[in-house]
mmCIF file of C-alpha atoms and ligand atoms in Angstrom:
data_model
loop_
_atom_site.group_PDB
_atom_site.id
_atom_site.type_symbol
_atom_site.label_atom_id
_atom_site.label_comp_id
_atom_site.label_asym_id
_atom_site.label_seq_id
_atom_site.Cartn_x
_atom_site.Cartn_y
_atom_site.Cartn_z
ATOM 1 C CA UNK A 44 0.000 0.000 0.000
ATOM 2 C CA UNK A 45 1.215 3.491 -0.846
ATOM 3 C CA UNK A 46 0.816 6.542 1.396
ATOM 4 C CA UNK A 47 -0.582 9.801 0.096
ATOM 5 C CA UNK A 48 -0.912 12.857 2.326
ATOM 6 C CA UNK A 49 -4.414 14.360 2.510
ATOM 7 C CA UNK A 50 -3.680 18.048 2.997
ATOM 8 C CA UNK A 51 -3.069 21.388 1.302
ATOM 9 C CA UNK A 52 -0.591 22.527 3.963
ATOM 10 C CA UNK A 53 2.862 23.024 2.412
ATOM 11 C CA UNK A 54 4.733 22.623 5.714
ATOM 12 C CA UNK A 55 2.996 19.280 6.350
ATOM 13 C CA UNK A 56 3.812 18.128 2.822
ATOM 14 C CA UNK A 57 7.467 19.150 3.155
ATOM 15 C CA UNK A 58 7.744 17.376 6.495
ATOM 16 C CA UNK A 59 6.036 14.132 5.395
ATOM 17 C CA UNK A 60 7.988 14.157 2.129
ATOM 18 C CA UNK A 61 11.234 14.281 4.102
ATOM 19 C CA UNK A 62 10.338 10.960 5.768
ATOM 20 C CA UNK A 63 10.994 9.183 2.469
ATOM 21 C CA UNK A 64 7.749 7.232 2.173
ATOM 22 C CA UNK A 65 5.354 9.685 0.578
ATOM 23 C CA UNK A 66 3.911 8.634 -2.805
ATOM 24 C CA UNK A 67 1.401 11.421 -3.503
ATOM 25 C CA UNK A 68 -0.823 14.213 -2.201
ATOM 26 C CA UNK A 69 -4.586 14.697 -2.310
ATOM 27 C CA UNK A 70 -6.244 18.064 -1.788
ATOM 28 C CA UNK A 71 -9.804 19.274 -1.824
ATOM 29 C CA UNK A 72 -11.547 22.663 -1.403
ATOM 30 C CA UNK A 73 -12.121 22.043 2.323
ATOM 31 C CA UNK A 74 -8.439 21.344 2.928
ATOM 32 C CA UNK A 75 -7.434 24.395 0.855
ATOM 33 C CA UNK A 76 -9.823 26.692 2.746
ATOM 34 C CA UNK A 77 -8.508 25.270 6.050
ATOM 35 C CA UNK A 78 -5.060 26.759 5.343
ATOM 36 C CA UNK A 79 -6.582 30.140 4.410
ATOM 37 C CA UNK A 80 -6.223 29.524 0.659
ATOM 38 C CA UNK A 81 -7.855 31.877 -1.850
ATOM 39 C CA UNK A 82 -9.246 30.934 -5.261
ATOM 40 C CA UNK A 83 -6.874 33.306 -7.075
ATOM 41 C CA UNK A 84 -3.842 31.512 -5.611
ATOM 42 C CA UNK A 85 -5.166 27.965 -6.096
ATOM 43 C CA UNK A 86 -3.244 27.039 -9.241
ATOM 44 C CA UNK A 87 -0.014 28.514 -7.892
ATOM 45 C CA UNK A 88 -0.507 26.558 -4.683
ATOM 46 C CA UNK A 89 -0.949 23.275 -6.560
ATOM 47 C CA UNK A 90 2.269 24.050 -8.475
ATOM 48 C CA UNK A 91 4.119 24.525 -5.175
ATOM 49 C CA UNK A 92 2.871 21.123 -3.943
ATOM 50 C CA UNK A 93 3.967 19.488 -7.223
ATOM 51 C CA UNK A 94 7.415 21.057 -6.900
ATOM 52 C CA UNK A 95 7.830 19.776 -3.320
ATOM 53 C CA UNK A 96 6.912 16.147 -4.021
ATOM 54 C CA UNK A 97 8.427 15.848 -7.501
ATOM 55 C CA UNK A 98 7.050 14.557 -10.772
ATOM 56 C CA UNK A 99 6.775 10.914 -9.677
ATOM 57 C CA UNK A 100 4.207 11.783 -7.000
ATOM 58 C CA UNK A 101 0.640 12.384 -8.210
ATOM 59 C CA UNK A 102 -1.064 15.478 -6.778
ATOM 60 C CA UNK A 103 -4.878 15.506 -6.880
ATOM 61 C CA UNK A 104 -6.454 18.916 -7.479
ATOM 62 C CA UNK A 105 -10.245 19.130 -7.393
ATOM 63 C CA UNK A 106 -12.485 20.628 -10.030
ATOM 64 C CA UNK A 107 -15.577 22.218 -8.504
ATOM 65 C CA UNK A 108 -17.303 22.748 -11.861
ATOM 66 C CA UNK A 109 -20.721 21.123 -12.154
ATOM 67 C CA UNK A 110 -21.214 20.419 -15.877
ATOM 68 C CA UNK A 111 -19.187 18.031 -18.020
ATOM 69 C CA UNK A 112 -17.945 20.768 -20.337
ATOM 70 C CA UNK A 113 -16.872 22.968 -17.436
ATOM 71 C CA UNK A 114 -15.180 20.050 -15.646
ATOM 72 C CA UNK A 115 -13.268 19.164 -18.817
ATOM 73 C CA UNK A 116 -12.211 22.800 -19.334
ATOM 74 C CA UNK A 117 -11.191 23.065 -15.675
ATOM 75 C CA UNK A 118 -9.393 19.714 -15.861
ATOM 76 C CA UNK A 119 -7.316 20.799 -18.859
ATOM 77 C CA UNK A 120 -6.158 23.908 -16.988
ATOM 78 C CA UNK A 121 -5.345 21.931 -13.824
ATOM 79 C CA UNK A 122 -3.479 19.234 -15.780
ATOM 80 C CA UNK A 123 -1.382 21.921 -17.489
ATOM 81 C CA UNK A 124 0.014 23.070 -14.099
ATOM 82 C CA UNK A 125 2.416 20.099 -13.882
ATOM 83 C CA UNK A 126 2.763 16.608 -15.319
ATOM 84 C CA UNK A 127 1.901 14.992 -11.961
ATOM 85 C CA UNK A 128 -1.434 16.774 -11.481
ATOM 86 C CA UNK A 129 -4.407 14.415 -11.291
ATOM 87 C CA UNK A 130 -7.812 16.030 -11.776
ATOM 88 C CA UNK A 131 -10.176 15.178 -8.930
ATOM 89 C CA UNK A 132 -13.761 14.810 -10.122
ATOM 90 C CA UNK A 133 -16.850 13.872 -8.079
ATOM 91 C CA UNK A 134 -18.663 10.632 -8.862
ATOM 92 C CA UNK A 135 -21.826 11.796 -10.653
ATOM 93 C CA UNK A 136 -23.193 11.710 -14.203
ATOM 94 C CA UNK A 137 -21.453 14.920 -15.285
ATOM 95 C CA UNK A 138 -18.281 13.742 -13.566
ATOM 96 C CA UNK A 139 -18.323 10.388 -15.376
ATOM 97 C CA UNK A 140 -18.786 12.059 -18.759
ATOM 98 C CA UNK A 141 -15.975 14.506 -18.005
ATOM 99 C CA UNK A 142 -13.716 11.687 -16.811
ATOM 100 C CA UNK A 143 -14.175 9.824 -20.094
ATOM 101 C CA UNK A 144 -13.352 12.970 -22.077
ATOM 102 C CA UNK A 145 -10.298 13.813 -19.930
ATOM 103 C CA UNK A 146 -8.994 10.224 -20.017
ATOM 104 C CA UNK A 147 -9.344 10.212 -23.807
ATOM 105 C CA UNK A 148 -7.071 13.279 -23.835
ATOM 106 C CA UNK A 149 -4.511 11.465 -21.647
ATOM 107 C CA UNK A 150 -5.413 13.417 -18.493
ATOM 108 C CA UNK A 151 -5.514 11.346 -15.304
ATOM 109 C CA UNK A 152 -8.604 11.575 -13.090
ATOM 110 C CA UNK A 153 -9.196 10.706 -9.442
ATOM 111 C CA UNK A 154 -12.940 10.048 -9.057
ATOM 112 C CA UNK A 155 -13.831 11.087 -5.546
ATOM 113 C CA UNK A 156 -16.811 10.937 -3.192
ATOM 114 C CA UNK A 157 -17.316 7.292 -4.138
ATOM 115 C CA UNK A 158 -19.544 5.353 -1.749
ATOM 116 C CA UNK A 159 -20.580 2.152 -3.525
ATOM 117 C CA UNK A 160 -19.335 -0.738 -5.682
ATOM 118 C CA UNK A 161 -21.441 0.277 -8.728
ATOM 119 C CA UNK A 162 -20.128 3.863 -8.514
ATOM 120 C CA UNK A 163 -16.564 2.528 -8.404
ATOM 121 C CA UNK A 164 -17.036 0.225 -11.410
ATOM 122 C CA UNK A 165 -18.651 3.031 -13.414
ATOM 123 C CA UNK A 166 -15.702 5.299 -12.505
ATOM 124 C CA UNK A 167 -13.216 2.668 -13.671
ATOM 125 C CA UNK A 168 -15.108 2.104 -16.935
ATOM 126 C CA UNK A 169 -15.186 5.868 -17.508
ATOM 127 C CA UNK A 170 -11.379 5.841 -17.400
ATOM 128 C CA UNK A 171 -10.585 7.013 -13.857
ATOM 129 C CA UNK A 172 -6.933 6.371 -12.957
ATOM 130 C CA UNK A 173 -7.763 6.544 -9.239
ATOM 131 C CA UNK A 174 -11.008 5.982 -7.324
ATOM 132 C CA UNK A 175 -11.448 7.438 -3.846
ATOM 133 C CA UNK A 176 -13.997 5.736 -1.607
ATOM 134 C CA UNK A 177 -14.495 7.505 1.735
ATOM 135 C CA UNK A 178 -14.318 5.669 5.056
ATOM 136 C CA UNK A 179 -14.948 8.270 7.770
ATOM 137 C CA UNK A 180 -17.905 9.944 6.104
ATOM 138 C CA UNK A 181 -19.615 6.575 5.806
ATOM 139 C CA UNK A 182 -18.961 5.956 9.494
ATOM 140 C CA UNK A 183 -20.452 9.411 10.180
ATOM 141 C CA UNK A 184 -23.862 8.177 8.983
ATOM 142 C CA UNK A 185 -23.617 5.025 11.135
ATOM 143 C CA UNK A 186 -22.572 2.804 8.224
ATOM 144 C CA UNK A 187 -19.448 0.633 8.082
ATOM 145 C CA UNK A 188 -16.969 2.670 6.003
ATOM 146 C CA UNK A 189 -14.219 0.059 6.128
ATOM 147 C CA UNK A 190 -16.566 -2.673 4.915
ATOM 148 C CA UNK A 191 -17.681 -0.501 1.996
ATOM 149 C CA UNK A 192 -14.105 0.236 0.939
ATOM 150 C CA UNK A 193 -13.168 -3.435 1.264
ATOM 151 C CA UNK A 194 -16.052 -4.347 -1.058
ATOM 152 C CA UNK A 195 -14.903 -1.734 -3.576
ATOM 153 C CA UNK A 196 -11.296 -3.025 -3.476
ATOM 154 C CA UNK A 197 -12.536 -6.587 -4.033
ATOM 155 C CA UNK A 198 -14.938 -5.665 -6.847
ATOM 156 C CA UNK A 199 -12.404 -3.566 -8.751
ATOM 157 C CA UNK A 200 -9.857 -6.381 -8.364
ATOM 158 C CA UNK A 201 -12.275 -8.777 -10.100
ATOM 159 C CA UNK A 202 -11.880 -7.064 -13.483
ATOM 160 C CA UNK A 203 -9.304 -5.661 -15.877
ATOM 161 C CA UNK A 204 -9.919 -1.990 -16.600
ATOM 162 C CA UNK A 205 -6.691 -1.321 -18.472
ATOM 163 C CA UNK A 206 -8.548 -0.887 -21.793
ATOM 164 C CA UNK A 207 -10.380 2.049 -20.202
ATOM 165 C CA UNK A 208 -7.581 4.027 -18.578
ATOM 166 C CA UNK A 209 -4.914 6.492 -19.713
ATOM 167 C CA UNK A 210 -2.037 4.546 -21.362
ATOM 168 C CA UNK A 211 -3.586 1.276 -20.112
ATOM 169 C CA UNK A 212 -2.504 2.010 -16.535
ATOM 170 C CA UNK A 213 -4.098 -0.022 -13.767
ATOM 171 C CA UNK A 214 -6.830 1.776 -11.828
ATOM 172 C CA UNK A 215 -5.909 2.192 -8.154
ATOM 173 C CA UNK A 216 -8.153 2.556 -5.117
ATOM 174 C CA UNK A 217 -7.330 5.429 -2.764
ATOM 175 C CA UNK A 218 -8.905 4.805 0.636
ATOM 176 C CA UNK A 219 -9.882 8.339 1.708
ATOM 177 C CA UNK A 220 -11.557 10.087 4.619
ATOM 178 C CA UNK A 221 -9.202 8.214 6.931
ATOM 179 C CA UNK A 222 -9.563 9.231 10.563
ATOM 180 C CA UNK A 223 -7.462 6.715 12.519
ATOM 181 C CA UNK A 224 -4.442 4.424 12.467
ATOM 182 C CA UNK A 225 -6.821 1.468 12.564
ATOM 183 C CA UNK A 226 -8.383 2.627 9.294
ATOM 184 C CA UNK A 227 -4.899 2.445 7.741
ATOM 185 C CA UNK A 228 -4.213 -1.007 9.233
ATOM 186 C CA UNK A 229 -7.470 -2.431 7.926
ATOM 187 C CA UNK A 230 -6.923 -0.911 4.465
ATOM 188 C CA UNK A 231 -3.524 -2.606 4.258
ATOM 189 C CA UNK A 232 -5.045 -5.936 5.359
ATOM 190 C CA UNK A 233 -7.703 -5.940 2.642
ATOM 191 C CA UNK A 234 -5.300 -4.636 0.004
ATOM 192 C CA UNK A 235 -6.238 -1.023 -0.765
ATOM 193 C CA UNK A 236 -3.675 0.298 -3.251
ATOM 194 C CA UNK A 237 -3.281 3.654 -1.510
ATOM 195 C CA UNK A 238 -4.300 5.284 1.772
ATOM 196 C CA UNK A 239 -4.538 9.068 1.740
ATOM 197 C CA UNK A 240 -3.886 10.115 5.302
ATOM 198 C CA UNK A 241 -4.192 13.447 7.159
ATOM 199 C CA UNK A 242 -0.923 14.629 8.718
ATOM 200 C CA UNK A 243 -2.130 14.119 12.314
ATOM 201 C CA UNK A 244 -2.897 10.461 11.550
ATOM 202 C CA UNK A 245 0.346 10.065 9.560
ATOM 203 C CA UNK A 246 2.353 11.096 12.638
ATOM 204 C CA UNK A 247 0.478 8.538 14.759
ATOM 205 C CA UNK A 248 1.341 5.797 12.242
ATOM 206 C CA UNK A 249 5.047 6.226 12.950
ATOM 207 C CA UNK A 250 4.734 6.131 16.720
ATOM 208 C CA UNK A 251 4.365 3.141 19.034
ATOM 209 C CA UNK A 252 4.746 3.352 22.832
ATOM 210 C CA UNK A 253 6.920 0.218 22.864
ATOM 211 C CA UNK A 254 9.244 1.781 20.252
ATOM 212 C CA UNK A 255 9.572 4.893 22.431
ATOM 213 C CA UNK A 256 10.179 2.776 25.538
ATOM 214 C CA UNK A 257 12.739 0.680 23.659
ATOM 215 C CA UNK A 258 14.658 3.751 22.497
ATOM 216 C CA UNK A 259 14.667 5.141 26.035
ATOM 217 C CA UNK A 260 15.935 1.829 27.443
ATOM 218 C CA UNK A 261 18.726 1.672 24.850
ATOM 219 C CA UNK A 262 19.784 5.234 25.658
ATOM 220 C CA UNK A 263 19.790 4.516 29.415
ATOM 221 C CA UNK A 264 21.788 1.321 28.982
ATOM 222 C CA UNK A 265 24.206 3.064 26.652
ATOM 223 C CA UNK A 266 24.920 5.547 29.440
ATOM 224 C CA UNK A 267 25.752 2.616 31.754
ATOM 225 C CA UNK A 268 28.306 1.067 29.403
ATOM 226 C CA UNK A 269 30.007 4.350 28.546
HETATM 227 O O1 G3P B 546 -9.627 12.822 0.584
HETATM 228 C C1 G3P B 546 -10.919 13.051 1.081
HETATM 229 C C2 G3P B 546 -10.859 13.436 2.508
HETATM 230 O O2 G3P B 546 -10.158 14.628 2.627
HETATM 231 C C3 G3P B 546 -12.140 13.596 3.215
HETATM 232 O O3 G3P B 546 -11.849 13.459 4.562
HETATM 233 O O4 G3P B 546 -12.206 13.645 6.964
HETATM 234 O O5 G3P B 546 -13.201 15.353 5.386
HETATM 235 O O6 G3P B 546 -14.105 13.045 5.488
HETATM 236 P P1 G3P B 546 -12.894 13.898 5.657
#
């Protein structure tokens, strides 16, 4: 499983990128507004993220247009920012149509706000390079978000979508709306391709109390043998 960082905060991206295990970044309008971002600066901000992580790391930038033509126009502009930009498009009829058009132009799409197996299969057939089912938001309505994402991973794995995607690349599932370390553990156990993780959860993934205790014991014992 690969780790993406779910944030628009440049300092968080720089820090997580320095750990050596970051494979991509996902942003959305909520995350951009949370750092005080303004619409006029949005494209420049995405460029800064792309520059930090480098061209091998996909950076999802969301289109908030609502019609297929507007999403396609928006997507072309976003994709022109850098070669690693992935256009994030919501899973809906206009989004599917736009995804097909963008994929046919060689532009990679991350279909987001996916909450069911049929939505995920339609996204893959429409040419999405990534599909983002949400865990936490499903939990928020008293459903089992992990179970839903597991079903989507299994269903997508049943078929070959390479005829549908840009350059025949394999579609990958990004487990999103992750709220805890356990979400990440379960995603790895059922084989999600990617987990996109907020920085506060990412920090928790590195830590374990027994690791901390072990380091402290080693340091103490090292003092004794000095
Ligand atoms: O990548 C989607 C994610 O940012 C949504 O997370 O916590 O707002 O449901 P959340």
